Coordinates of C-alpha atoms in Angstrom, one line a residue:
M1 CA 78.6 -26.4 -3.2
E2 CA 77.0 -29.6 -4.0
E3 CA 73.9 -29.9 -6.1
L4 CA 70.8 -31.0 -4.4
P5 CA 69.6 -34.4 -5.4
Q6 CA 66.8 -34.5 -8.0
G7 CA 64.3 -35.9 -5.4
I8 CA 64.7 -33.0 -3.1
L9 CA 64.4 -30.5 -5.9
S10 CA 61.2 -32.1 -7.0
E11 CA 59.8 -31.9 -3.5
L12 CA 60.8 -28.3 -3.1
Q13 CA 59.0 -27.5 -6.4
T14 CA 55.9 -29.3 -5.1
I15 CA 56.0 -27.3 -1.8
K16 CA 56.4 -24.1 -3.7
W17 CA 53.3 -24.7 -5.8
L18 CA 51.3 -25.9 -2.8
L19 CA 52.2 -22.6 -1.1
V20 CA 51.1 -20.6 -4.2
V21 CA 47.8 -22.5 -4.2
L22 CA 47.4 -21.9 -0.4
V23 CA 48.0 -18.1 -0.9
V24 CA 45.5 -18.0 -3.8
V25 CA 42.9 -19.9 -1.7
A26 CA 43.5 -17.6 1.3
L27 CA 43.1 -14.5 -0.9
H28 CA 39.9 -15.9 -2.4
F29 CA 38.4 -16.5 1.1
T30 CA 39.5 -13.1 2.3
F31 CA 37.8 -11.4 -0.6
Y32 CA 34.5 -13.3 0.0
F33 CA 34.7 -12.6 3.7
F34 CA 34.9 -8.9 3.2
Y35 CA 32.3 -9.0 0.4
A36 CA 29.9 -10.8 2.8
L37 CA 30.7 -8.5 5.6
N38 CA 30.0 -5.5 3.4
K39 CA 26.6 -7.0 2.3
L40 CA 25.6 -7.6 5.9
T41 CA 26.4 -4.1 7.0
K42 CA 24.6 -2.2 4.2
E43 CA 21.1 -1.0 4.8
T44 CA 19.7 -3.9 2.8
G45 CA 21.7 -6.5 4.8
A46 CA 20.6 -8.1 8.0
I47 CA 22.8 -6.0 10.3
G48 CA 22.1 -2.9 8.3
K49 CA 18.4 -3.3 8.6
K50 CA 18.6 -3.7 12.4
V51 CA 20.8 -0.6 12.7
K52 CA 18.4 1.4 10.5
H53 CA 15.4 0.1 12.5
K54 CA 17.0 1.2 15.8
E55 CA 17.9 4.6 14.3
R56 CA 14.4 5.2 13.0
S57 CA 12.8 4.0 16.3
A58 CA 15.1 6.3 18.3
E59 CA 14.4 9.2 16.1
L60 CA 10.6 8.7 16.3
E61 CA 10.7 8.2 20.0
E62 CA 12.6 11.5 20.4
M63 CA 10.2 13.4 18.2
L64 CA 7.2 12.0 20.1
A65 CA 8.8 12.8 23.5
K66 CA 9.4 16.4 22.4
G67 CA 5.7 16.6 21.2
D68 CA 6.7 17.0 17.6
A69 CA 3.9 14.7 16.4
V70 CA 3.6 16.3 13.0
A71 CA 7.2 15.5 12.1
A72 CA 6.9 12.0 13.7
K73 CA 3.8 11.4 11.5
F74 CA 5.6 12.2 8.3
T75 CA 8.7 10.2 9.3
A76 CA 6.5 7.2 10.2
Q77 CA 4.5 7.6 7.0
E78 CA 7.7 7.5 5.0
W79 CA 8.7 4.3 6.9
T80 CA 5.4 2.7 6.2
I81 CA 5.7 3.5 2.5
S82 CA 9.2 2.0 2.3
H83 CA 8.3 -1.0 4.6
P84 CA 4.6 -1.5 4.5
N85 CA 4.7 -4.8 6.5
E86 CA 6.8 -3.4 9.3
P87 CA 4.6 -3.3 12.4
W88 CA 6.9 -0.8 14.2
A89 CA 6.4 1.7 11.4
H90 CA 2.7 1.6 11.9
W91 CA 3.1 1.6 15.7
Y92 CA 4.9 5.0 15.6
L93 CA 2.4 6.3 13.0
A94 CA -0.4 5.4 15.4
K95 CA 1.4 7.1 18.3
A96 CA 1.8 10.2 16.2
Y97 CA -1.8 10.3 15.2
D98 CA -2.8 9.7 18.8
Q99 CA -0.7 12.7 19.9
L100 CA -2.4 14.8 17.2
G101 CA -5.8 13.7 18.5
D102 CA -6.7 12.0 15.2
F103 CA -8.3 8.9 16.7
V104 CA -9.8 7.6 13.5
E105 CA -6.3 7.4 11.9
T106 CA -4.9 6.0 15.1
K107 CA -7.5 3.2 15.0
K108 CA -6.7 2.5 11.3
S109 CA -3.0 2.1 12.0
L110 CA -3.7 -0.2 15.0
V111 CA -6.0 -2.4 13.0
L112 CA -3.4 -2.6 10.2
I113 CA -0.8 -3.7 12.8
Q114 CA -3.2 -6.5 13.9
K115 CA -3.5 -7.7 10.3
I116 CA 0.3 -7.5 9.6
S117 CA 1.4 -9.1 12.9
P118 CA -1.3 -10.8 15.0
T119 CA 1.2 -11.3 17.8
W120 CA 0.8 -7.7 18.6
N121 CA -2.8 -8.1 19.7
D122 CA -2.1 -8.1 23.4
A123 CA -0.3 -4.7 23.1
I124 CA -2.9 -3.2 20.8
E125 CA -6.3 -4.3 22.3
P126 CA -6.2 -2.0 25.3
W127 CA -5.3 0.9 23.1
L128 CA -8.0 0.1 20.6
Q129 CA -10.6 0.0 23.5
S130 CA -9.4 3.4 24.7
I131 CA -9.7 4.7 21.1
E132 CA -13.2 3.4 20.9
E133 CA -14.1 5.4 24.0
H134 CA -12.9 8.5 22.2
L135 CA -14.8 7.7 19.1
T136 CA -18.1 6.7 20.7
P137 CA -20.3 9.7 21.3
K138 CA -21.1 10.3 24.9
G139 CA -24.7 9.6 26.1
I140 CA -25.4 6.8 23.8

């Protein structure tokens, strides 16, 4: 068998090292892809937050639909403590207070939502007016 010319051997060595570099780069990007994917899906990541938000909302909707306003109130309070600027947490807290007939606390929660997120005003104003009717003594 003939020996390969020096030029071809040199080119094969170059191709070998280029393939090694390509594999290392591919592994590097694969590692960072899965690292980023893991970060996104955790509760603190963007996707994880949306999933957790939907789970909490569904849980609270179910509690309120069953009439379990006390449990809904405590669950919503925990949510407002962990995420004080989340309007949905205060929304469910207001709904729980409303089911319990605690209109003063309902009003406080609704006013807080207005401060946190003024875009909610259209949804909250009619409810606040209804609450005012409950809080205003009759005959005055």
